[in-house]
XYZ file of C-alpha atoms in Angstrom:
573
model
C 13.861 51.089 -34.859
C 14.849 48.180 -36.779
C 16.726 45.324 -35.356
C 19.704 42.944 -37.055
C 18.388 40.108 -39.189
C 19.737 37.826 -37.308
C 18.853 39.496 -33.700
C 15.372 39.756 -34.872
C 15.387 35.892 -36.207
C 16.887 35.012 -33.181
C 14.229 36.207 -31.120
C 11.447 34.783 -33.663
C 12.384 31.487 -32.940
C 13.002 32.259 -29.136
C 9.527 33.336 -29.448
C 8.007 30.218 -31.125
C 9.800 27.823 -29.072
C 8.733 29.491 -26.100
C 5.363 28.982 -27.436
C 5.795 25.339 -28.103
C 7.097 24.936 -24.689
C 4.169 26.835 -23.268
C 1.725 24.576 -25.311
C 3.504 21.417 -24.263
C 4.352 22.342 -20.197
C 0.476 22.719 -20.388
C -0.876 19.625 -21.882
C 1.372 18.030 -19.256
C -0.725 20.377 -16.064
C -3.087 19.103 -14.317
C -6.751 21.118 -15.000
C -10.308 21.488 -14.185
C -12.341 21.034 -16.663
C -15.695 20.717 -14.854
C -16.949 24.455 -16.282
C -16.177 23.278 -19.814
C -17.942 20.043 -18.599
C -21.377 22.340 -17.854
C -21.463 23.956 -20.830
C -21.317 21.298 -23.008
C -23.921 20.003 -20.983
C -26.284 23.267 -21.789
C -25.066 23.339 -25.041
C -26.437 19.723 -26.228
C -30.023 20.428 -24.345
C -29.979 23.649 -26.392
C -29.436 21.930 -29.557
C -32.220 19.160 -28.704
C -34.442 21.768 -27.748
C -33.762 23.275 -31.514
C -34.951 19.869 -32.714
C -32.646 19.268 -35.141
C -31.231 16.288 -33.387
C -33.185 13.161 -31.260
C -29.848 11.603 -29.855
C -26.788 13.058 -28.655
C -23.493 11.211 -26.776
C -20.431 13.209 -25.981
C -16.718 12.133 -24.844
C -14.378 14.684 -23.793
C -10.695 13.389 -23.936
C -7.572 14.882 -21.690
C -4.612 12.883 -22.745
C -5.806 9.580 -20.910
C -8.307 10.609 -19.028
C -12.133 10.947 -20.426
C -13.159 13.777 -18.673
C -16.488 13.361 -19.475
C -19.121 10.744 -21.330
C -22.495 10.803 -21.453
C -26.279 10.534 -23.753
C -28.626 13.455 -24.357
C -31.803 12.960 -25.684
C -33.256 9.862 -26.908
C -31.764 6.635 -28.294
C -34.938 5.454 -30.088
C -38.213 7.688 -30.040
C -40.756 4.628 -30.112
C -39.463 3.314 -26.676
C -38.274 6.437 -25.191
C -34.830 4.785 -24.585
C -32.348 7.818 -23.625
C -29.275 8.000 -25.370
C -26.399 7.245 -22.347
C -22.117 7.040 -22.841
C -22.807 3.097 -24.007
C -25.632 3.773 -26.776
C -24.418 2.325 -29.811
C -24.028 4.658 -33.127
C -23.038 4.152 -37.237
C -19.473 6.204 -37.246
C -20.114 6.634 -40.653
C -16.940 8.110 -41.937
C -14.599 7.715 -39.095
C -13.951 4.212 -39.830
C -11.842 5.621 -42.431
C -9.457 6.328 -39.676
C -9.508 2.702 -38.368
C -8.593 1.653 -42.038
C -6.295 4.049 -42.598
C -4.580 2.205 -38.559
C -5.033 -1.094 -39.786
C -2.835 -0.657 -43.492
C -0.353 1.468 -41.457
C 0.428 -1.516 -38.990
C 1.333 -3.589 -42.173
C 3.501 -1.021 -43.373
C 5.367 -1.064 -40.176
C 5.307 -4.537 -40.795
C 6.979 -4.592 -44.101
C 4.031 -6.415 -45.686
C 2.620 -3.264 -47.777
C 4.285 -0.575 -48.995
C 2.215 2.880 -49.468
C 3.462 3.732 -53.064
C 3.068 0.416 -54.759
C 0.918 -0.158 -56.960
C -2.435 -1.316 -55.132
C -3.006 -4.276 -57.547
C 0.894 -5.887 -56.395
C -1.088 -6.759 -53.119
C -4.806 -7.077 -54.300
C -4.472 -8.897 -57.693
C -8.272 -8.372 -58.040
C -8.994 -4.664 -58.142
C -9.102 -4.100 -61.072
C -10.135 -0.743 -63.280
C -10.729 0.962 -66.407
C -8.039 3.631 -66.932
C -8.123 5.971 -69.431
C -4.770 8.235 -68.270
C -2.534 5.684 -70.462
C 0.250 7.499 -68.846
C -0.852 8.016 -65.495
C 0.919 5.873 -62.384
C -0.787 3.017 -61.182
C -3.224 3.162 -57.921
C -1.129 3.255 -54.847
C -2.157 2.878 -51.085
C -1.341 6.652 -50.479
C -3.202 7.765 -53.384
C -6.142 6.170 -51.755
C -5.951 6.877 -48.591
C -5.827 10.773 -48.822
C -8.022 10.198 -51.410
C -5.908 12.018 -54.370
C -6.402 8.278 -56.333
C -8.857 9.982 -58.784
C -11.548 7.279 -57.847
C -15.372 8.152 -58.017
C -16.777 8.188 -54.831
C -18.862 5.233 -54.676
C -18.930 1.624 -56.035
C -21.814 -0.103 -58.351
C -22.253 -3.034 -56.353
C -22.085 -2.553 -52.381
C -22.530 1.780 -52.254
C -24.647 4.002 -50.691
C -27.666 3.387 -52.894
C -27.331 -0.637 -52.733
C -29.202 -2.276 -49.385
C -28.083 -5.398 -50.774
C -25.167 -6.100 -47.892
C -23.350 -7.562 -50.334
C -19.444 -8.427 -48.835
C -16.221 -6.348 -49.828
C -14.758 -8.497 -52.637
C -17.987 -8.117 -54.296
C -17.808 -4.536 -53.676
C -14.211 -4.594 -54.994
C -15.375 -6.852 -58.169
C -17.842 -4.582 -59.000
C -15.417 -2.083 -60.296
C -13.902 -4.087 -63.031
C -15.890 -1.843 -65.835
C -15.912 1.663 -64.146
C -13.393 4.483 -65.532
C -11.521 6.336 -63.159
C -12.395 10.110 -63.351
C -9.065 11.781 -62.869
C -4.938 11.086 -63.226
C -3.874 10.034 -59.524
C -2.421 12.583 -57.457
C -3.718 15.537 -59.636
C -7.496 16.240 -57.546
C -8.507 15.378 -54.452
C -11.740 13.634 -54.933
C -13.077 12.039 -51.606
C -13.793 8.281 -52.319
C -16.084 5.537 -50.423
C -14.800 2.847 -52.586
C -10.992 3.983 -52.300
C -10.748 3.508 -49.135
C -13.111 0.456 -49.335
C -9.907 -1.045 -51.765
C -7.377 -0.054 -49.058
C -9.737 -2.253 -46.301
C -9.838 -5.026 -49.078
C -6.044 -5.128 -49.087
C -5.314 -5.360 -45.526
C -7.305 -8.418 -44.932
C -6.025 -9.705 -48.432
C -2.075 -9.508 -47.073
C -3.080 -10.391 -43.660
C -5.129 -13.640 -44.932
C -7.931 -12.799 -42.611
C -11.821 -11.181 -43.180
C -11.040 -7.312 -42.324
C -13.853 -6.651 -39.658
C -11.775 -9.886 -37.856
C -8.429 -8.491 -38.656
C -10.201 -4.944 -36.871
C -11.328 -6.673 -34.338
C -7.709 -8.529 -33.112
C -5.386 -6.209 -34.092
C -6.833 -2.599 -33.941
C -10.451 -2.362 -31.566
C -9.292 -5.377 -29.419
C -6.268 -3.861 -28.411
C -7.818 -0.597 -28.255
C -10.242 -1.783 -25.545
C -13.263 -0.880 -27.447
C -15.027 -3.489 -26.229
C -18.380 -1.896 -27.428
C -16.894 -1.550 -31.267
C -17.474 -3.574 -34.526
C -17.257 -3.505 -38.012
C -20.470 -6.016 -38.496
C -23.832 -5.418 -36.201
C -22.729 -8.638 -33.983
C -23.903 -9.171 -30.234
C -21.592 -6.813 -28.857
C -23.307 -3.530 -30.572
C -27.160 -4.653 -31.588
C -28.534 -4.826 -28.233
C -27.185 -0.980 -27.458
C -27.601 0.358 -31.062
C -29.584 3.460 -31.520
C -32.249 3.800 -33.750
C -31.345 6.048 -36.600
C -33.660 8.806 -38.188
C -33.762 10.107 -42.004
C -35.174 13.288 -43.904
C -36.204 11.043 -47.194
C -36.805 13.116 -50.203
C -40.098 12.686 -52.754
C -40.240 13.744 -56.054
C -41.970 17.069 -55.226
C -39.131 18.718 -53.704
C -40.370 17.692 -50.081
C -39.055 15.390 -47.264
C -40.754 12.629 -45.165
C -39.058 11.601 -41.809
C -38.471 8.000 -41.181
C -36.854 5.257 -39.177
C -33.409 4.603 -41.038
C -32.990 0.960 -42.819
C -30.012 -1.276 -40.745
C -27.883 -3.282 -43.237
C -24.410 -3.761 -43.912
C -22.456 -1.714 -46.610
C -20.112 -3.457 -49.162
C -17.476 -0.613 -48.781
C -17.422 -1.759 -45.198
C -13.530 0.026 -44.301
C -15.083 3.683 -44.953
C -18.169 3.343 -43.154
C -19.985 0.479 -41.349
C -17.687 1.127 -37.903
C -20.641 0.659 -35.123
C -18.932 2.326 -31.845
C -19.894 4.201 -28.916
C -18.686 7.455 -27.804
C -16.528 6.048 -24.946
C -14.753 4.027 -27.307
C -13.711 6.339 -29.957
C -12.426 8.135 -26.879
C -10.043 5.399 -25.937
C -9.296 5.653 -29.874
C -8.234 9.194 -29.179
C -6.351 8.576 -26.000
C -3.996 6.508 -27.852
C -3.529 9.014 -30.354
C -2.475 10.972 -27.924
C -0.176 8.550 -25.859
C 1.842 8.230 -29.751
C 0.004 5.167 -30.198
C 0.021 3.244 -26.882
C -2.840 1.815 -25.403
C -3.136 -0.908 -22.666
C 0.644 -1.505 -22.371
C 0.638 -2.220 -26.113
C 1.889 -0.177 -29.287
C -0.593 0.200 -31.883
C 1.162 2.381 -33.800
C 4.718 4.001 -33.321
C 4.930 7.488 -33.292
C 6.838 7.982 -36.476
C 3.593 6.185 -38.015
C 1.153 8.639 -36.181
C 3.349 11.797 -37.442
C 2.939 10.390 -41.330
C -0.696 10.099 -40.523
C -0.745 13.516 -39.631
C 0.808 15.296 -42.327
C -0.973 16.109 -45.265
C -0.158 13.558 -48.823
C 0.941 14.340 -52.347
C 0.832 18.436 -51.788
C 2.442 21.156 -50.535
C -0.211 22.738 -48.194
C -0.088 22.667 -44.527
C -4.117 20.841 -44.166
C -5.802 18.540 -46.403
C -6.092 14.377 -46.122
C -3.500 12.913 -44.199
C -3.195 9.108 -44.258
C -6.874 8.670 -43.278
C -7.275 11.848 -41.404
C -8.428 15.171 -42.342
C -5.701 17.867 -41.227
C -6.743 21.363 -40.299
C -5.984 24.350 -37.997
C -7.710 25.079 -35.012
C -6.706 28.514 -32.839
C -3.161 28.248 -34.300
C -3.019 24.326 -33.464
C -2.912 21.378 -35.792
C -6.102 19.646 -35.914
C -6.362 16.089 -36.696
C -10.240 15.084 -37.278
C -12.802 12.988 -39.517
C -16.800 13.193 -39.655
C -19.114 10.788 -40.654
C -22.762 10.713 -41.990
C -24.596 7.042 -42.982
C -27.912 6.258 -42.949
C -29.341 8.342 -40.198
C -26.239 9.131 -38.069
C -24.048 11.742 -38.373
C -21.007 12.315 -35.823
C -17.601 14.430 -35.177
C -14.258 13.363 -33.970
C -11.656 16.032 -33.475
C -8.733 16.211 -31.723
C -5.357 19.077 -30.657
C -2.342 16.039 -30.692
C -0.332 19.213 -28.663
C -2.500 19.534 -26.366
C -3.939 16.588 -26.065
C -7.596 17.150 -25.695
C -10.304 16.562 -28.228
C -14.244 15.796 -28.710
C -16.187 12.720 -29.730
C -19.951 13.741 -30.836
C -22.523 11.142 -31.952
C -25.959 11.988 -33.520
C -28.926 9.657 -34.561
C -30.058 11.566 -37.080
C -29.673 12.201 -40.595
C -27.494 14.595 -41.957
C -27.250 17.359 -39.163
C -23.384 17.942 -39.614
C -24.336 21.798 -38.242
C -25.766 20.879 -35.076
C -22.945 18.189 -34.540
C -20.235 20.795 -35.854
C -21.522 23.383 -33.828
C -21.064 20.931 -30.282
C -17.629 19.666 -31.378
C -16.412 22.730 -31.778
C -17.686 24.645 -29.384
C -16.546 22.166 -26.833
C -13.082 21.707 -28.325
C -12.626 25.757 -27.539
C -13.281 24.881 -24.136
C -10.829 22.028 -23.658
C -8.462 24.199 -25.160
C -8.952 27.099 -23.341
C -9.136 25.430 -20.319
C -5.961 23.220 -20.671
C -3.628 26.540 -21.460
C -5.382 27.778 -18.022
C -7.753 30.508 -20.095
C -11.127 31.983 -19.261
C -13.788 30.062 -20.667
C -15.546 32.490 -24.150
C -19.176 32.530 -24.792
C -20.303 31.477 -28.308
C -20.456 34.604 -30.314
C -24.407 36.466 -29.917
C -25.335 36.838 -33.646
C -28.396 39.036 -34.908
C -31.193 39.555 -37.291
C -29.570 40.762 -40.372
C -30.541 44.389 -41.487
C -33.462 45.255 -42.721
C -31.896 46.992 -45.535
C -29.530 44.167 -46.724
C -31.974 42.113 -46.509
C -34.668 43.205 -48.762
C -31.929 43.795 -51.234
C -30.770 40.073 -51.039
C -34.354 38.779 -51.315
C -34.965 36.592 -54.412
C -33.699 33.809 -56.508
C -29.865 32.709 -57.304
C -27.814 30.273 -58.621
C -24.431 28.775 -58.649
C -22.293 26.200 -60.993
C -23.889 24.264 -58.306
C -26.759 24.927 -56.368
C -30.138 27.294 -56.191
C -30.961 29.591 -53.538
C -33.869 31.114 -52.639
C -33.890 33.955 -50.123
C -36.842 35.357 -47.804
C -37.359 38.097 -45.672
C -40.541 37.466 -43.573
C -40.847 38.850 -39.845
C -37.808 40.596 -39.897
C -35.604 37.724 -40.105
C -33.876 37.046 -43.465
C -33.925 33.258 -44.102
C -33.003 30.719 -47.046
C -33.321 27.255 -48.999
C -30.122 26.717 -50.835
C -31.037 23.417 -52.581
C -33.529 21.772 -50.567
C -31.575 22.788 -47.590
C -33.207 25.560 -45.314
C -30.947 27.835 -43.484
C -31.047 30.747 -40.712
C -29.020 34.088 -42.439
C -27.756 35.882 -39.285
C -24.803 38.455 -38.972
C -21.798 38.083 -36.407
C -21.205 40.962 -33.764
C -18.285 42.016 -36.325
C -20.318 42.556 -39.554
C -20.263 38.852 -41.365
C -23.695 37.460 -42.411
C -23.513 33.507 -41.720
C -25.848 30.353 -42.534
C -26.774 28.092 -39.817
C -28.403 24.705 -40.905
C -28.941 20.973 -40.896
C -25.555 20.655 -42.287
C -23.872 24.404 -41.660
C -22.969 25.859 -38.980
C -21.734 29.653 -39.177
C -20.732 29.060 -42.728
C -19.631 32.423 -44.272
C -21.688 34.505 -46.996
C -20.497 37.456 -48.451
C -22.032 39.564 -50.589
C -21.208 40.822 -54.233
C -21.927 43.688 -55.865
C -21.679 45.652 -58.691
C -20.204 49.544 -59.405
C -22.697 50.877 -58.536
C -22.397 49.226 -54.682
C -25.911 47.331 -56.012
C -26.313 43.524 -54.412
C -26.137 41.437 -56.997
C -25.634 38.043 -55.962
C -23.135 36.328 -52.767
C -20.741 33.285 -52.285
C -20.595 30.713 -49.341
C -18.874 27.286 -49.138
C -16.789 28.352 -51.911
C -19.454 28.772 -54.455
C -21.026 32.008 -56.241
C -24.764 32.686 -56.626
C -25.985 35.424 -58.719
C -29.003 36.395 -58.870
C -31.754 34.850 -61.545
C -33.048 36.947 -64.318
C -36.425 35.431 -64.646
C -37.132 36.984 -68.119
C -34.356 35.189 -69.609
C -35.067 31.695 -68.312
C -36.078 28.928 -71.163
C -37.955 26.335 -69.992
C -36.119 22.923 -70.304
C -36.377 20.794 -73.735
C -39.587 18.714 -74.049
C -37.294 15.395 -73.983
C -35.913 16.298 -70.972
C -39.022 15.766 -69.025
C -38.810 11.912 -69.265
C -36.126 12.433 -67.241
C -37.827 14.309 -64.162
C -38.839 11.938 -61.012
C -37.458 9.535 -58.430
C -34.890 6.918 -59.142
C -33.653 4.173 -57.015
C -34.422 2.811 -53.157
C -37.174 4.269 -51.652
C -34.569 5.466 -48.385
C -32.166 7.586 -50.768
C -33.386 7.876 -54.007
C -32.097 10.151 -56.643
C -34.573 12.934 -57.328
C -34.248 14.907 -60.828
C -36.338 17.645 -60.921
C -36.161 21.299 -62.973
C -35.540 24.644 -61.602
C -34.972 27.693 -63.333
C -34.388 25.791 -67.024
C -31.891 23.648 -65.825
C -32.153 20.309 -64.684
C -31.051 19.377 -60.971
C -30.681 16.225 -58.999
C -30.870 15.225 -55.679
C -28.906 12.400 -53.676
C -28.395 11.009 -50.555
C -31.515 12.884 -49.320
C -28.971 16.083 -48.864
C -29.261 19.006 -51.743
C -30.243 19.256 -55.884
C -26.926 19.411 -57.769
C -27.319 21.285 -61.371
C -27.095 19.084 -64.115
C -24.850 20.167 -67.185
C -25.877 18.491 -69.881
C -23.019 16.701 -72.418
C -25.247 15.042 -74.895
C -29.264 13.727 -75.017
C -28.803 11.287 -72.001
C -25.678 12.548 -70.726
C -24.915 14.973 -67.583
C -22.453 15.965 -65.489
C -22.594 16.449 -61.627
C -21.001 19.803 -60.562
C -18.427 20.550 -57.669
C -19.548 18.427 -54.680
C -19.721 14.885 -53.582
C -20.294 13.536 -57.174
C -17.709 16.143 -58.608
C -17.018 15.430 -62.637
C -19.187 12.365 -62.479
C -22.041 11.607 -64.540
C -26.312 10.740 -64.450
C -26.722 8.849 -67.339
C -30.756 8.514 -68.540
C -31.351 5.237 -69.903
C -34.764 5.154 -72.288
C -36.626 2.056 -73.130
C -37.916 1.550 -76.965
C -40.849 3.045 -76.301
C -38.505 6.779 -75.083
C -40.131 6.158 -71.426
C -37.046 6.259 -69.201
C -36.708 3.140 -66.946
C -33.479 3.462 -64.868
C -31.004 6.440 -64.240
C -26.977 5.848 -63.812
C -24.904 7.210 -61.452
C -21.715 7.215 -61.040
C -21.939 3.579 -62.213
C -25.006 2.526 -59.709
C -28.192 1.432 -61.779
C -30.968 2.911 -59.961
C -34.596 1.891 -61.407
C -36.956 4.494 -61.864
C -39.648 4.819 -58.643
C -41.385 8.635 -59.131
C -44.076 9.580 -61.912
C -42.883 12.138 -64.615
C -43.643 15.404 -63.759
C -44.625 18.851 -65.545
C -42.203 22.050 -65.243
């Protein structure tokens, strides 16, 4: 039987507001959230005993309460100092979110507006554009990173360890072309958000880790919080740990280098888990802390929304926006130099997770402790039974034999094993676990994956012939039709740059590949002799450029703008 329109409306919304009001009456009960407490306790010392991770602190936030804070694991190997709630950790990433704060109090302010044009306030960023008709930069465009900025700067990036300060970061860019019209991509960007920083302490007249420091982490109470490695953070600081590639496709572990970056506003926050909590509490209280407004609420809801497109998740004004069991999540990760770390948070229900690692690039192990743990705020603060992570399995023998072999994407290679009944693969340098969920799905676990999807393709005849995962497609290699690469390509093969994160170019199935920031080979797509273009990922539509000496011996390699000099020994394919 079908009911009225407007009967049947009428009880939609009856239903979703009951909802809401069910959500909200129970972010505003009192709970117990010592059982969720205990198994994020297992879960850590299950992930150290993995060894993926050395270090491990953990806040969980209810409203204004931490509910719990504490260190797993060691803080630095060498001295066997454990990792407590004060050890001191890069953010990486999240200090876009302390930026994004620190712009958005000058905007209530009246001193910026977010759709200027950027250069109205910071007369000295300044840029090569070649969309003649294209807007000018503006403070939104950079902030949900939709500016069409390249992702880091020449002077003062990832690859420089030369600590050189922001407006020499932000003069750097003077001859480097933006790669796309604003507000057309979204192309995440180090050095965007690094220009936003810039600004703030340009209109505010005052160095931006000080203008931090008295207006945003002072208030704040994160007393254990900077921008630079000062007194209050270098005694505590954890020592960091990196997988550093070599020219042979192989990784050596190290202690991580300690220096300041130039783009300082997107990653150089040092902080401790108990702080970002406080962070999050205020988030929650609609931008209160300590008797003082940080932010209004009207503020925090812009912040929350996702900029310049239709969708419902994407980059908000320095946050990422996504769903999380039917709630909006508001959230940011970070990764420098050793560190990687989580911050995730329900603004309905008012509970979220800080997680911070000391070692490199282990977003999966970190992913799979923030998110786990969030489930079990949220279940616990709308009064549900706490769930068990999902028991996955050995993937059938059948399936995989039949996946067994070599692919490749626009992207990436994969290789695939089968060896003592577990199925297991490298896509790109980057080992991974293939196991299959209770209900059927095969998934990757890894350094940086955690229960990413793969699903299989095939063709009519119901034959395996390749898969896709983290929105890419592999198909499988036909060996007999691989070329090998062109003789004057081989100049190019090697290691290029610092010694902690060089870029490695290196040949795989007739193509040439290239791998940076120590993480996974990208496939090269070559637009003229010296020319090539990085595929979808963190250097999407960027170039490597090959620059050869008279004598055709190549001495540096070009990306994205950064000179890096050549360190590896050619190599034969």
């Amino acid at each position: 039987m079908k009911l009225p329109l407007r009967i049947a409306s009428s009880l939609l919304i009856l239903c979703v507001g009951l909802n809401i009001s069910a959500a909200s009456d129970a972010a505003d009960q009192p709970a117990d959230f010592s059982p969720a407490v205990e198994r994020v306790k297992k879960l850590v010392d299950s992930e150290l005993e993995r060894g993926l991770l050395t270090g491990v602190s953990v806040a969980l936030v209810d409203d204004q309460q931490t509910v719990f804070a504490g260190g797993f694991g060691l803080a630095d190997e060498a001295s066997h100092r454990p990792a407590t709630a004060r050890t001191v950790y890069r953010a990486g990433s999240i200090s876009k979110l302390f930026t994004a704060t620190s712009a958005m109090q000058l905007v209530e302010q009246g001193k910026l507006d977010l759709d200027r044009p950027v250069t109205e306030y910071c007369p000295d960023f300044r840029i090569v554009d070649p969309f003649t008709d294209a807007d000018p930069v503006s403070l939104r465009q950079l902030m949900c990173h939709r500016s069409g900025m390249f992702r880091e700067s020449p002077v003062g990036g990832y690859f420089d360890p030369s600590g050189p300060s922001i407006a020499e970061t932000v003069a750097s860019l003077t001859d480097c072309v933006r790669v796309h019209p604003p507000g057309k991509v979204t192309k995440y960007s180090n050095i965007g958000v690094t220009v936003v920083g810039h600004t703030v302490g340009q209109v505010a007249g005052v160095p931006f880790a000080e203008y931090q420091r008295t207006h945003v982490l002072g208030p704040l109470g994160m007393d254990h919080s900077s921008f630079l490695r000062d007194d209050r953070v270098r005694p505590k600081l954890a020592t960091s740990y990196m997988r550093v590639a070599d020219s042979q496709g192989a990784f050596v572990r190290r202690e991580s280098p300690v220096f300041e970056l130039g783009t300082l506003p997107a990653g150089n926050l040092y902080t401790t888990a108990g702080d970002l909590a406080r962070f999050m509490a205020c988030l929650f209280a609609r931008g209160s802390a300590n008797g003082k407004q940080i932010l209004s609420p009207e503020t925090l809801d812009r912040m929350f929304t996702p900029q310049l497109t239709e969708a419902e998740t994407g980059f908000g004004l320095g946050f990422s926006i996504g769903e999380f069991r039917e709630h909006k999540r508001v959230s940011h990760s970070g990764a420098v130099y050793g560190f990687s770390s989580s911050f995730v948070a329900i603004p309905e229900l008012k509970v979220g997770v800080v997680v911070l690692a000391n070692e490199d690039i282990t977003m999966g192990p970190v992913r799979r402790i923030a998110n786990l743990a969030l489930g079990w705020m949220v279940e616990t603060r709308l009064g549900k039974p706490l769930t068990d992570e999902e028991v996955c399995g050995q993937v059938p023998e059948e399936t995989a034999r039949a996946l067994v072999g070599d692919f490749e994407s626009r992207s990436f290679w994969a290789e695939l094993c089968f060896t003592d009944g577990r199925l297991s693969a490298n896509i790109s340098g980057e080992p991974v676990d293939v196991v299959q969920s209770p209900d059927g799905d095969l998934l990757l676990d890894g350094r940086s994956r955690y229960r990413s999807k793969l699903e299989l393709t095939r063709n009519e005849k119901g034959d395996i012939t390749g898969f896709q995962t983290g929105g890419q497609t592999f198909r499988r290699v036909d060996s007999d039709a691989v070329q090998p690469i062109p003789t004057a390509w081989q100049r190019f093969l090697g290691s290029y740059g610092p010694e902690f994160i060089p870029l490695v170019v290196s040949c795989r199935h007739g193509h040439l590949y290239a791998m940076t920031e120590n993480m996974v080979d990208y496939r090269l797509t070559p637009l003229n002799r010296t020319v090539f273009k990085m595929p979808p990922g963190m250097y999407e539509d960027e170039q490597v450029v090959f620059h050869p000496g008279p004598d055709g011996r190549v001495h540096s390699a070009v990306l994205a703008g950064m000179v890096l000099p050549v360190r590896g020994q050619e190599t034969e394919d």
